Short mmCIF file of C-alpha atoms in Angstrom, two decimals:
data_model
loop_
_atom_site.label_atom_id
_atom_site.label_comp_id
_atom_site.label_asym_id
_atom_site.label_seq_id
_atom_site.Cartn_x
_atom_site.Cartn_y
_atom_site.Cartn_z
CA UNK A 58 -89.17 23.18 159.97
CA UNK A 59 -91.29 23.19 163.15
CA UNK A 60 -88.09 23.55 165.16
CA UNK A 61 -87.13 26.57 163.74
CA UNK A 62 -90.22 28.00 164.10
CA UNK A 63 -90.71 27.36 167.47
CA UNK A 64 -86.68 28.49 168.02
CA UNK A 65 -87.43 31.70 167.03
CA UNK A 66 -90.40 32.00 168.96
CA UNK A 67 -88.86 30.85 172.23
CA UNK A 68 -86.38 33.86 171.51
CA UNK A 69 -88.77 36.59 171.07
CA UNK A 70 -90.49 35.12 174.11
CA UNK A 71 -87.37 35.45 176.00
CA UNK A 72 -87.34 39.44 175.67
CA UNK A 73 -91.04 40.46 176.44
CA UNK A 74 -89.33 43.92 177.10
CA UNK A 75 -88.49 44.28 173.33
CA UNK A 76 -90.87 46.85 171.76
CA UNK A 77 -90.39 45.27 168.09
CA UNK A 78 -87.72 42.88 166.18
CA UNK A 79 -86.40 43.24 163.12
CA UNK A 80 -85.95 40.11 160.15
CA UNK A 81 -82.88 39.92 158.61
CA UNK A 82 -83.26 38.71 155.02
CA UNK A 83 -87.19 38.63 155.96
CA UNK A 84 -87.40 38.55 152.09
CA UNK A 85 -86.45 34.35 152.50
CA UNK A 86 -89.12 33.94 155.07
CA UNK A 87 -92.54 32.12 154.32
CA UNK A 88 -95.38 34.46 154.18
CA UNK A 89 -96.96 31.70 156.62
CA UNK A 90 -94.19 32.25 159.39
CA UNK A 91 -94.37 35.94 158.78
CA UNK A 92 -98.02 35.60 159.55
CA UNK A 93 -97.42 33.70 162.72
CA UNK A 94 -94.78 35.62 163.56
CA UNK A 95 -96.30 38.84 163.50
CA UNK A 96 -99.85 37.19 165.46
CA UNK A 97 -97.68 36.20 168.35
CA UNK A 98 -95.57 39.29 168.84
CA UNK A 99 -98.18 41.88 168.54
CA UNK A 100 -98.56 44.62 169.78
CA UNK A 101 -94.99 45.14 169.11
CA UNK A 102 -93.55 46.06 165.66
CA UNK A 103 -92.21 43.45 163.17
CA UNK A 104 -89.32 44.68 160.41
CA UNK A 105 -88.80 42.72 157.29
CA UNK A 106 -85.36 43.36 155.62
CA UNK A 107 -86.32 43.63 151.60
CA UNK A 108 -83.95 45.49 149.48
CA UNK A 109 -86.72 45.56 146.83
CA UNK A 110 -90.29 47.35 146.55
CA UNK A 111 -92.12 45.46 149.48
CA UNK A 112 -96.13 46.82 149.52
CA UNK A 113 -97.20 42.97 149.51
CA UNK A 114 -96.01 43.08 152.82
CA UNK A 115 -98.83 45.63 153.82
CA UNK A 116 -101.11 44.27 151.13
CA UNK A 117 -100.77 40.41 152.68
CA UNK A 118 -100.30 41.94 156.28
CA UNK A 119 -96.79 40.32 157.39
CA UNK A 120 -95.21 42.70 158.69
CA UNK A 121 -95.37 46.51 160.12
CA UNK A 122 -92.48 47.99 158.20
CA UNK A 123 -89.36 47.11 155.96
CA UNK A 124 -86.00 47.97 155.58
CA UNK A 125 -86.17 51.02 152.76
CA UNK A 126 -83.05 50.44 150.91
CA UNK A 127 -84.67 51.68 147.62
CA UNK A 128 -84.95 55.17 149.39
CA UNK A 129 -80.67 54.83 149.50
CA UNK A 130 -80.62 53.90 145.68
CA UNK A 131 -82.94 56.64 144.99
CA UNK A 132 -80.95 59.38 146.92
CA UNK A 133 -77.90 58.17 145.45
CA UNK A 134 -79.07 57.95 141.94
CA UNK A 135 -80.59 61.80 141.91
CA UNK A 136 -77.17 62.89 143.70
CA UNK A 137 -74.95 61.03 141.17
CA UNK A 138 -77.04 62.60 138.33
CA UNK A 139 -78.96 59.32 137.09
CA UNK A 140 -82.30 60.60 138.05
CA UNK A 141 -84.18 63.26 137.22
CA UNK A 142 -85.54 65.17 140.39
CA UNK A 143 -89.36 64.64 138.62
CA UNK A 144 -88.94 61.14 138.44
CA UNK A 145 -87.17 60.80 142.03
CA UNK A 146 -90.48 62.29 143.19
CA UNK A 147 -92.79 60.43 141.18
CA UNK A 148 -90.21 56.97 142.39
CA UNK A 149 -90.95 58.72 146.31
CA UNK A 150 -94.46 59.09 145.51
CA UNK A 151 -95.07 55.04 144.62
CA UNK A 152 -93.98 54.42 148.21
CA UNK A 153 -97.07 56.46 149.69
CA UNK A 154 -99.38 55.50 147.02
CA UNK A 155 -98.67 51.69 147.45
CA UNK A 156 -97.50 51.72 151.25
CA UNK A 157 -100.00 52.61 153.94
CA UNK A 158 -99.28 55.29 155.86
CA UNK A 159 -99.11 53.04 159.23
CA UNK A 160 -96.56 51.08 157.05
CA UNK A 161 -94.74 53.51 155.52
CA UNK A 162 -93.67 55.33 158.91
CA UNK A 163 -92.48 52.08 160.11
CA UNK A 164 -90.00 51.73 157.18
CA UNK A 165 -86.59 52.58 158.04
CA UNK A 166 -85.19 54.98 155.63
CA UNK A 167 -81.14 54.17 155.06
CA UNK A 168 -78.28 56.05 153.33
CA UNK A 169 -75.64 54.16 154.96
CA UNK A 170 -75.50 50.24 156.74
CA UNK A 171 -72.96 47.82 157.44
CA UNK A 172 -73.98 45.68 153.86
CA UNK A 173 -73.40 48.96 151.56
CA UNK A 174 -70.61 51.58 150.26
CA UNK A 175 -71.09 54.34 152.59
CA UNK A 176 -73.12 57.63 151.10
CA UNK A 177 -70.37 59.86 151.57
CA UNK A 178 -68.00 57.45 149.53
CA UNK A 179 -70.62 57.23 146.24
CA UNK A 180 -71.60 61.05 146.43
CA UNK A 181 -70.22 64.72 148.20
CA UNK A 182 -70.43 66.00 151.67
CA UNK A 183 -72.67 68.63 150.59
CA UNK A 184 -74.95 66.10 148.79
CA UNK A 185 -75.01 63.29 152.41
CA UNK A 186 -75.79 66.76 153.94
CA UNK A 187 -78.99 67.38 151.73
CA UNK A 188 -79.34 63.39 151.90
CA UNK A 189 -79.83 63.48 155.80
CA UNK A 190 -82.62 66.78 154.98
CA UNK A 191 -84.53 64.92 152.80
CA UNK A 192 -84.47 61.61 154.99
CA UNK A 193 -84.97 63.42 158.16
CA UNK A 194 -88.28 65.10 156.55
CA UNK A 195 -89.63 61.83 154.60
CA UNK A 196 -92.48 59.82 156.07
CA UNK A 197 -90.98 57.01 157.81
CA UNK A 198 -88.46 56.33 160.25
CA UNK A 199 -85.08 57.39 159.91
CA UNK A 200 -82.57 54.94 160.26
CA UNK A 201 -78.69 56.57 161.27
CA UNK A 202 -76.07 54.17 160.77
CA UNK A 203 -73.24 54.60 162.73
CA UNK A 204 -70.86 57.22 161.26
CA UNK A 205 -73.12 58.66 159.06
CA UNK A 206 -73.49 61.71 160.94
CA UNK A 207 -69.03 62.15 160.80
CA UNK A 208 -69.47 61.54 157.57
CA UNK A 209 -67.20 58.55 157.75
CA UNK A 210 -66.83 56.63 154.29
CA UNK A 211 -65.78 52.94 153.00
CA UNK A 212 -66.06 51.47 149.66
CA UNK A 213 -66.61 47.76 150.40
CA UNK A 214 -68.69 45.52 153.37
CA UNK A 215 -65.75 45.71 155.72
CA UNK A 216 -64.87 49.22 155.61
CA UNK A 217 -68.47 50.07 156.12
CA UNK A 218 -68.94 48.36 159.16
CA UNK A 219 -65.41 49.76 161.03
CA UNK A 220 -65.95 51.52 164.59
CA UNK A 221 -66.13 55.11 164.58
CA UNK A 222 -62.74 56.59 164.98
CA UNK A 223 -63.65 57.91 169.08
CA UNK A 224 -59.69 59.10 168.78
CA UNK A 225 -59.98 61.54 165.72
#
């Protein structure tokens, strides 16, 4: 609807200081308002979240950059021994081959968020160590949920998103 639209324009318009915004489930969003979003915010950055492969965002030009989640499931596939390190890189590889490089180093690589089982529940310290290596060296941006770097852990939504423990 029209009043939606122009809702979330009147928002964005309200902090001209923001340097880029980020969709949540961008995925549900109309290529046409992703198109009209992204005309009247540039030159700052637009974020789609898409927990699946997204290069028709770069292909149709919606966005800047997506949510990476598939570089999580990837990470915690090879560390949990249900990927083969060939095929991890070939499965890394299909992001720079299909994502432009502009694109790519807007994505926001994640291990850990507040919708997810934390990395260091699903694999080893050691492993969330090598984890943070590889994401820290990856093209594209990456993305440090808090706790991650504690090492803090949580099986399920709500135990994902408690506050950092400032005490301990």
């Amino acid at each position: 609807a029209e009043e939606v639209v122009d809702a979330i324009l009147s928002i964005v318009d309200a902090w001209p200081e923001a340097d880029g915004w980020r969709l949540d489930a961008g995925h549900l969003l109309s290529h046409a308002l992703l198109r009209r979003l992204r005309a009247h915010l540039a030159p700052r950055t637009l974020i789609a979240e898409d927990w699946c492969f997204a290069g028709h965002y770069f292909r149709l030009g919606l966005v800047d950059g997506v949510t990476n989640f598939l570089f999580r499931d990837l990470l915690r596939a090879f560390f949990r021994h249900d990927c083969s390190s060939e095929t991890t890189l070939e499965r890394m590889r299909a992001w720079l081959d299909h994502y432009p490089s502009a694109g790519m180093a807007q994505c926001w690589n994640y291990l850990d968020s507040h919708d997810l089982p934390r990395f260091r529940t699903e694999t080893s310290r050691e492993q969330t160590h090598l984890g943070l290596v590889i994401k820290l060296t990856t093209p594209g941006t990456p993305l440090i949920y808090q706790g991650l770097e504690l090492g803090l852990e949580g099986r399920t939504e709500s135990e994902s998103r408690m506050p950092i423990p400032w005490d301990d």
